PDB file of C-alpha atoms in Angstrom:
ATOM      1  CA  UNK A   1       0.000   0.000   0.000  1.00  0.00           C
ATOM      2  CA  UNK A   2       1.265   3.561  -0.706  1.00  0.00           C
ATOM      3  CA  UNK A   3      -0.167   5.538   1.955  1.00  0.00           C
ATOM      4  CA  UNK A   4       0.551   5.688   5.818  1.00  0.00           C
ATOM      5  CA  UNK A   5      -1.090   4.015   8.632  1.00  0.00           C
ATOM      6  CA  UNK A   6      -0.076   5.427  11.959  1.00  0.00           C
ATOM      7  CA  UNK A   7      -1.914   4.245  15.143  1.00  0.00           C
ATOM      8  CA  UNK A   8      -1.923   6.609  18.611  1.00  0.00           C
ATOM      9  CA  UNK A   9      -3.218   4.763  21.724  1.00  0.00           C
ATOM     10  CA  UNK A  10      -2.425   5.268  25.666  1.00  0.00           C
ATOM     11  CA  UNK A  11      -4.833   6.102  28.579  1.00  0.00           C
ATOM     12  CA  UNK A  12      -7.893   8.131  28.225  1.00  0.00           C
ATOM     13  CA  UNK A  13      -7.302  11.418  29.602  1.00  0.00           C
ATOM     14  CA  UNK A  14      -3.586  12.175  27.598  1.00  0.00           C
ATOM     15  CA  UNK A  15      -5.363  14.007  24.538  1.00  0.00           C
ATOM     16  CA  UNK A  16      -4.776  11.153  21.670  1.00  0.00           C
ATOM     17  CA  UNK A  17      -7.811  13.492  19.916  1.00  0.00           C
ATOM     18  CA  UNK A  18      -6.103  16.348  19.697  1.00  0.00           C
ATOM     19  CA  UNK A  19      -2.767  15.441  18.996  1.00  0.00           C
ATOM     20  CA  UNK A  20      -4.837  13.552  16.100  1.00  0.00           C
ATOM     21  CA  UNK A  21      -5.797  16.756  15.341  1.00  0.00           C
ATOM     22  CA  UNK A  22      -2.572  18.392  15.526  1.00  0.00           C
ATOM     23  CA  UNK A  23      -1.052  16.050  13.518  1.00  0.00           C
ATOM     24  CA  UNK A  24      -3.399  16.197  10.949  1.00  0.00           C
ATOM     25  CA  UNK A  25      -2.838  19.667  10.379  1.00  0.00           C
ATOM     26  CA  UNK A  26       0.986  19.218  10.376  1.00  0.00           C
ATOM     27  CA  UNK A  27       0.484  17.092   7.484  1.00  0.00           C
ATOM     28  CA  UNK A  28      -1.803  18.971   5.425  1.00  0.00           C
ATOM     29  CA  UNK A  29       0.047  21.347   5.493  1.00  0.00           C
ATOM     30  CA  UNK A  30       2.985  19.689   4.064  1.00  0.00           C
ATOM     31  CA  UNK A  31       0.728  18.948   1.603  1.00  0.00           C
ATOM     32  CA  UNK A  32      -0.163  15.360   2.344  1.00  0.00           C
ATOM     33  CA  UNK A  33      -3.879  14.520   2.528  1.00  0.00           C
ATOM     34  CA  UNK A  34      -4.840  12.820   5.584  1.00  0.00           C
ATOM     35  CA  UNK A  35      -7.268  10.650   6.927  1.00  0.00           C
ATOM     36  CA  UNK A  36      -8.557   9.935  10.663  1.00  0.00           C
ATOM     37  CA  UNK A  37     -10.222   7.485  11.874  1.00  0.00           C
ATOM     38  CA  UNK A  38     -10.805   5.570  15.632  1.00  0.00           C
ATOM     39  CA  UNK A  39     -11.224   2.030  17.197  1.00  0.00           C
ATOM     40  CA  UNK A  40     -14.300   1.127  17.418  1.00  0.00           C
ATOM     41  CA  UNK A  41     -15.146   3.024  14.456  1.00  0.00           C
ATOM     42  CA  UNK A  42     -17.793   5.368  13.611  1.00  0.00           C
ATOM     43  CA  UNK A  43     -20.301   2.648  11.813  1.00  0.00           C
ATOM     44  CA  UNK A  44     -23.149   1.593  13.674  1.00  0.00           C
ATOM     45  CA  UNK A  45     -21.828  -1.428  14.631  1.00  0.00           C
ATOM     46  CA  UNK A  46     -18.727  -0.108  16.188  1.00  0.00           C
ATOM     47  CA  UNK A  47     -21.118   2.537  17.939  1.00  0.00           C
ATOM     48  CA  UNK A  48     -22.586  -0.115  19.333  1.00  0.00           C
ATOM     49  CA  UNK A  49     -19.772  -1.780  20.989  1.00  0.00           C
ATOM     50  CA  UNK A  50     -19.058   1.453  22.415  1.00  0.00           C
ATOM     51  CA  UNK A  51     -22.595   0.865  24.168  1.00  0.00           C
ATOM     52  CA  UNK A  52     -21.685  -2.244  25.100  1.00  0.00           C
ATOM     53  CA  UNK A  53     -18.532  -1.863  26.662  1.00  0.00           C
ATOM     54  CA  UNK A  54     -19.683  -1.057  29.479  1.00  0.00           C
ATOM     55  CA  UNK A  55     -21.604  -3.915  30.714  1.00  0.00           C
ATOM     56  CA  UNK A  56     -20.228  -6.431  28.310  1.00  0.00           C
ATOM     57  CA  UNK A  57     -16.605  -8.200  29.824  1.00  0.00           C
ATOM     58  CA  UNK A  58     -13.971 -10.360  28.750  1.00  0.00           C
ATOM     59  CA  UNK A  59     -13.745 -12.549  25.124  1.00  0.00           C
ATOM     60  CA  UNK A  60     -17.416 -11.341  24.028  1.00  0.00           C
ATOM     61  CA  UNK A  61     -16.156  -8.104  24.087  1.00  0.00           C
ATOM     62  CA  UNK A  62     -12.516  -8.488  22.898  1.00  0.00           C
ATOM     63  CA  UNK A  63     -14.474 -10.717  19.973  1.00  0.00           C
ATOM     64  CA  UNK A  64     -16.374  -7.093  19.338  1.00  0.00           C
ATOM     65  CA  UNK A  65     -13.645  -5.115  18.784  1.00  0.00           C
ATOM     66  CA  UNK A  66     -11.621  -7.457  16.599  1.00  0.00           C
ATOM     67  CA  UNK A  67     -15.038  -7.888  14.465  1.00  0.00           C
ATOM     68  CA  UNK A  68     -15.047  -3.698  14.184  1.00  0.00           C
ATOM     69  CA  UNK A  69     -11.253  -3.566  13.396  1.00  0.00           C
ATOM     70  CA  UNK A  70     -11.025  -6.175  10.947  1.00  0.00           C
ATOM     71  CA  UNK A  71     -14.282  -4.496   8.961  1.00  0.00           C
ATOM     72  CA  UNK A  72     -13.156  -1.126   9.464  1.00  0.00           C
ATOM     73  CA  UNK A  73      -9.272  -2.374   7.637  1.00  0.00           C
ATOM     74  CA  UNK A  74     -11.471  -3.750   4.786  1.00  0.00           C
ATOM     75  CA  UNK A  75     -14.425  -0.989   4.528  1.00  0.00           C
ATOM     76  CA  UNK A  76     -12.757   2.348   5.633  1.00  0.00           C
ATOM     77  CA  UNK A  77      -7.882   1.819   6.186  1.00  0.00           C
ATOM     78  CA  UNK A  78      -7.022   0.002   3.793  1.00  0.00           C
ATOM     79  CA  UNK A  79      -9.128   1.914   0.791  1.00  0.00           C
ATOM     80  CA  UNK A  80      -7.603   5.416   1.983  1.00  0.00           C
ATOM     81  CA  UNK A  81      -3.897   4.118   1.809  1.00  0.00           C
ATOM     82  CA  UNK A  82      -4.534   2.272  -1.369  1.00  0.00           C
ATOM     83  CA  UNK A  83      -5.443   6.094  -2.847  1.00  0.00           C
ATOM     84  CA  UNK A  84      -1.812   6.949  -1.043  1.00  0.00           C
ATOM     85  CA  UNK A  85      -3.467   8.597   1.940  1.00  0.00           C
ATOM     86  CA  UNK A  86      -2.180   8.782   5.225  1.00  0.00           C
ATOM     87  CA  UNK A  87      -4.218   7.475   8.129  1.00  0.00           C
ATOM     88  CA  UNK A  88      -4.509   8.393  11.371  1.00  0.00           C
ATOM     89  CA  UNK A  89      -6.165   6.568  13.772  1.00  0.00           C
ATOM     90  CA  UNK A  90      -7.116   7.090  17.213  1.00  0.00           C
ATOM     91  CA  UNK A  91      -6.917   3.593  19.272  1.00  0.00           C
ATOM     92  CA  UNK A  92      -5.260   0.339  17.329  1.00  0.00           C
ATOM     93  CA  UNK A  93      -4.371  -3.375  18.791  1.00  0.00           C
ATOM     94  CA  UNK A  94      -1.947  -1.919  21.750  1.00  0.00           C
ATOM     95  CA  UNK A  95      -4.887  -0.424  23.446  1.00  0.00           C
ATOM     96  CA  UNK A  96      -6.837  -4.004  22.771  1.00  0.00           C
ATOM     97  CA  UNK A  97      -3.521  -5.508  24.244  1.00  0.00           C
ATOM     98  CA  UNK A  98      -4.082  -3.366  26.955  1.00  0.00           C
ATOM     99  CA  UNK A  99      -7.328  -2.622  27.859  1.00  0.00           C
ATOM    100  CA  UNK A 100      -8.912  -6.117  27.021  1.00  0.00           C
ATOM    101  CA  UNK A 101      -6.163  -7.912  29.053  1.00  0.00           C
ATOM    102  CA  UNK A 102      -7.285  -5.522  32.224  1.00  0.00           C
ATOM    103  CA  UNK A 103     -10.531  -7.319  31.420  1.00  0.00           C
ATOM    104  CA  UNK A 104      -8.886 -10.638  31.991  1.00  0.00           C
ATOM    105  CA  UNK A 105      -8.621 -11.752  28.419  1.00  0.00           C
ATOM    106  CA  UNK A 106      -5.509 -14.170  27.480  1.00  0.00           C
ATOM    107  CA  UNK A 107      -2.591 -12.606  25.638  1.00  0.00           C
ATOM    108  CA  UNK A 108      -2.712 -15.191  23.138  1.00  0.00           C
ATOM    109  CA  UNK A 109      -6.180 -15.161  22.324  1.00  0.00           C
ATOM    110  CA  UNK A 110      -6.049 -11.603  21.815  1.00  0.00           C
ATOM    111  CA  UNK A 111      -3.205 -11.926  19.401  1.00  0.00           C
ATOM    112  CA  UNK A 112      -5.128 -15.037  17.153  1.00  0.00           C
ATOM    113  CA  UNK A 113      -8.193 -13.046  16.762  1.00  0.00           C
ATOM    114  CA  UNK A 114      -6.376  -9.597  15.523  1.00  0.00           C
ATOM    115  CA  UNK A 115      -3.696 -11.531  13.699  1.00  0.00           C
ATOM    116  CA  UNK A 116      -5.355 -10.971  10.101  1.00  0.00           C
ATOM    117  CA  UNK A 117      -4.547  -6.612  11.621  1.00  0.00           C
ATOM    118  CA  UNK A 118      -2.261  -4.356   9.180  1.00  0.00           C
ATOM    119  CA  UNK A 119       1.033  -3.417  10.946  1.00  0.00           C
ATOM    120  CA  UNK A 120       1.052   0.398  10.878  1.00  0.00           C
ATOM    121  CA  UNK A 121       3.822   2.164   9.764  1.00  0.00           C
ATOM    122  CA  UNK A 122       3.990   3.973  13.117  1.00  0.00           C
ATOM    123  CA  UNK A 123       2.650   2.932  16.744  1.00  0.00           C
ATOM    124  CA  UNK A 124       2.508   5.732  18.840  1.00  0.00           C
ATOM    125  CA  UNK A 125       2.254   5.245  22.630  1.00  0.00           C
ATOM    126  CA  UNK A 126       1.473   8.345  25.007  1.00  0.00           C
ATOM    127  CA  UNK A 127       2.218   7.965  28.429  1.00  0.00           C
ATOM    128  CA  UNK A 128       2.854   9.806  31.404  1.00  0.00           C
ATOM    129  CA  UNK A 129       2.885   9.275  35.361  1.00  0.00           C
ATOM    130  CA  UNK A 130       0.158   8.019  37.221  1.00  0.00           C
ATOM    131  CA  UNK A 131      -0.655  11.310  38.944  1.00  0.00           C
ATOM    132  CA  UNK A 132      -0.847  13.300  35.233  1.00  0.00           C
ATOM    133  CA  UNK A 133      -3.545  10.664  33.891  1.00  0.00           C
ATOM    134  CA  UNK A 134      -5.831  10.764  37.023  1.00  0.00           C
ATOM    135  CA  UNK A 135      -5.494  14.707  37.302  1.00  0.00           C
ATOM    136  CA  UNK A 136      -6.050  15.193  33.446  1.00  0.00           C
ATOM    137  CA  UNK A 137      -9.200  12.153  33.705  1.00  0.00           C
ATOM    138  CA  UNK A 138     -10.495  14.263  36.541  1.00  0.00           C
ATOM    139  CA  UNK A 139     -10.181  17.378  34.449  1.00  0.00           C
ATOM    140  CA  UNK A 140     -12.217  16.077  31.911  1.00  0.00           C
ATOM    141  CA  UNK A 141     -14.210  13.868  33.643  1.00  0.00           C
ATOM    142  CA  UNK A 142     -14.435   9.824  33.767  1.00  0.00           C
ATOM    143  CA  UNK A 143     -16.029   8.077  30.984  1.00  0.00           C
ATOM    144  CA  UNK A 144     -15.417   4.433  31.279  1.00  0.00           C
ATOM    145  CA  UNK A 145     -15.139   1.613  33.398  1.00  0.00           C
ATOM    146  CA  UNK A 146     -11.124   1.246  32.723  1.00  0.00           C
ATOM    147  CA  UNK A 147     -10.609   4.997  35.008  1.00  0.00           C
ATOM    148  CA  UNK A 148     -11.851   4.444  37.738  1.00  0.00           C
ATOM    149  CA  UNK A 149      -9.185   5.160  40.066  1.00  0.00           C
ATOM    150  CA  UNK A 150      -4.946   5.547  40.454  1.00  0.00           C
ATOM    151  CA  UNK A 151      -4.972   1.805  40.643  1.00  0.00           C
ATOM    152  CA  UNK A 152      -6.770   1.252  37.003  1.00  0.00           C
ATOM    153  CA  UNK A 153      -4.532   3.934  35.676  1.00  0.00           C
ATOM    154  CA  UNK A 154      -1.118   2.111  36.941  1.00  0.00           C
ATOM    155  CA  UNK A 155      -2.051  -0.940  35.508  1.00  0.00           C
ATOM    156  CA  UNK A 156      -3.294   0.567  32.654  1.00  0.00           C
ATOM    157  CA  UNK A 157       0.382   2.153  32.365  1.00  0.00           C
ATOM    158  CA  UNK A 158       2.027  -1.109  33.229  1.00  0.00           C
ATOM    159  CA  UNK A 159       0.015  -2.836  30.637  1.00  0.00           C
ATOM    160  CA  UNK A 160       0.973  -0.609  27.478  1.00  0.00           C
ATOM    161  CA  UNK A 161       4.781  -1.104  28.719  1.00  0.00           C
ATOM    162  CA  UNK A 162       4.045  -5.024  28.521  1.00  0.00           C
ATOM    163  CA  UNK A 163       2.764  -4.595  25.570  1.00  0.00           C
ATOM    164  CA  UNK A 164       5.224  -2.810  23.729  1.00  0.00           C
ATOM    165  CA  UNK A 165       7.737  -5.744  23.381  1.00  0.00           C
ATOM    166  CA  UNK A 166       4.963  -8.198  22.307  1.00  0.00           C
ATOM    167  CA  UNK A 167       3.921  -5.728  19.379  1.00  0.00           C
ATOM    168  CA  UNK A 168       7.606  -5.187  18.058  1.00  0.00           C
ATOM    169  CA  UNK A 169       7.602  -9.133  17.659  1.00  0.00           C
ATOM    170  CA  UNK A 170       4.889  -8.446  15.528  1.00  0.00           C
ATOM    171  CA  UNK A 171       7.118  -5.942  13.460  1.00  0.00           C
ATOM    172  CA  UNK A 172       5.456  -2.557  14.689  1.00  0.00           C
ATOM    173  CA  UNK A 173       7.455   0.968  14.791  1.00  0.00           C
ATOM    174  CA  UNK A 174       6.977   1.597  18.120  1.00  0.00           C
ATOM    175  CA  UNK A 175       7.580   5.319  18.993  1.00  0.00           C
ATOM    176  CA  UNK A 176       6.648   5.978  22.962  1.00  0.00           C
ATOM    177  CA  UNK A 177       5.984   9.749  24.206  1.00  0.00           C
ATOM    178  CA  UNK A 178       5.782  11.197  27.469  1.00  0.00           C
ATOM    179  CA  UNK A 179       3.289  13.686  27.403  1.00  0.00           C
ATOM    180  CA  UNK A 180       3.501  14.765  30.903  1.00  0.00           C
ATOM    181  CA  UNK A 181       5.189  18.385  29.624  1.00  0.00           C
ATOM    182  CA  UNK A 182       4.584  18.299  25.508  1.00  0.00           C
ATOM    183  CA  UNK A 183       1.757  20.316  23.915  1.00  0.00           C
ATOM    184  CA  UNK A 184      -0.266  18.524  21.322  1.00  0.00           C
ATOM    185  CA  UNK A 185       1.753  20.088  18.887  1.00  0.00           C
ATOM    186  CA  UNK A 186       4.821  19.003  19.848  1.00  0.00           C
ATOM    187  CA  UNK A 187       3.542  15.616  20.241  1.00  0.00           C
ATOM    188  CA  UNK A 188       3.009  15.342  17.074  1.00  0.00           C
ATOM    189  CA  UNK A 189       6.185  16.683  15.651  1.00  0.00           C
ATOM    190  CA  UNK A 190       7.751  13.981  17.868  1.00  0.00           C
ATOM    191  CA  UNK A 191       5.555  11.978  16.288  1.00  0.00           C
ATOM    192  CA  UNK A 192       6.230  12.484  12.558  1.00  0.00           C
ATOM    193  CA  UNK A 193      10.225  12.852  13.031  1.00  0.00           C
ATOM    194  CA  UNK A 194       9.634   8.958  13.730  1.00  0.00           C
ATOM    195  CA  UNK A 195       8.071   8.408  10.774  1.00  0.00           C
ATOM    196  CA  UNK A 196      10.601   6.072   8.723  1.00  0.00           C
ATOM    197  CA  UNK A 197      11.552   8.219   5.739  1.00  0.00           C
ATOM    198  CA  UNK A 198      11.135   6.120   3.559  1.00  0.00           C
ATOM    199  CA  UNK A 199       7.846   6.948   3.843  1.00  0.00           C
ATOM    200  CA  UNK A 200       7.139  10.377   3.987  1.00  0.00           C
ATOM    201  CA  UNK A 201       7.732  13.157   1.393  1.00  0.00           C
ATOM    202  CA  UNK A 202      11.036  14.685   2.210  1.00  0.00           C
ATOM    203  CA  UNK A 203      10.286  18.081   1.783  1.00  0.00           C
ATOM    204  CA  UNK A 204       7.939  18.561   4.508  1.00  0.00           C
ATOM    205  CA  UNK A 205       9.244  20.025   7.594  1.00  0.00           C
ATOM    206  CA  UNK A 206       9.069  16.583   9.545  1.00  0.00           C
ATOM    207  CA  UNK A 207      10.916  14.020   6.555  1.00  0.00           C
ATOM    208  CA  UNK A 208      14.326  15.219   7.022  1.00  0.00           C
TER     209      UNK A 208
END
């Protein structure tokens, strides 16, 4: 495929959405057009496991998400970097690696069911202490089961750490940023300088 995929996960709370955002408009205005999109998608079906994630627990709901990320590669990804696009999306496999495994799903079965998952070009991971997540969470204001307290959050943490070896095994680009003292905007130019450049056009400000 000619275009980009690059994934952004981490905890809730660390502003993946608008360093989506940001990034988005670094790119444009290099002169790239750009694509974002977010796990579970915007169909009704990944709407709906949204709904359900609240209630629903362990492989039912790990079998959800896989369902709306495999449709969403065929129906949505993989079209807008077969036109040479560049993708952005908000949430990819390291936040199922993390997020379903707090839910007490199996490693292993949670790598089987998203095997047939593109490797991006770039894995982004935001992180940042413990105390920075539930003071930005309470900020904003809790929205799922997974922030409920410190506790959640350090595991949460500890899980996307765990995780990070597993998915470079599986040949992702991982790129981790601490976002305890970046602006959105200067996550994502930390972002795109880690974008191989091989891949990008290399006279936009980030391809050097």
């Amino acid at each position: 495929m000619s275009g980009l995929l690059i994934t952004i996960d981490g905890p809730s709370g660390l502003g993946k959405s608008t360093t989506v955002a940001a990034t988005r408009r670094a790119l444009q205005a290099a002169g790239h057009t750009v694509h974002t999109a977010t796990g579970p998608s915007t169909t009704p079906f990944g709407q709906a496991v949204r709904e359900v994630a609240a209630t629903m627990r362990g492989r039912a709901l790990a079998l959800a998400v896989a369902a709306d990320r495999l449709h969403q590669l065929d129906t949505e990804i993989r079209p807008h970097r077969a036109a040479g696009n560049i993708v952005l999306c908000d949430r990819y496999l390291p936040s199922t690696l993390v997020l379903q495994r707090a839910d007490g799903v199996d490693l292993d079965f949670l790598l089987a069911i998203n095997a047939d998952a593109d490797v991006p070009d770039l894995s982004v991971i935001l992180t940042a202490d413990v105390d920075t997540v539930q003071r930005r969470l309470a900020h904003r204001g809790t929205r799922h089961r997974f922030e409920l307290d410190a506790a959640a959050t350090a595991r949460e943490l500890q899980l996307y750490h765990e995780a990070a070896p597993v998915l470079a095994e599986l040949g992702y680009r991982i790129h981790t940023v601490d976002t305890t003292h970046l602006t959105p905007e200067e996550i994502a130019q930390s972002m795109l300088a880690a974008v191989p450049i091989r891949t990008i056009n290399t006279q936009t400000p980030y391809g050097s």
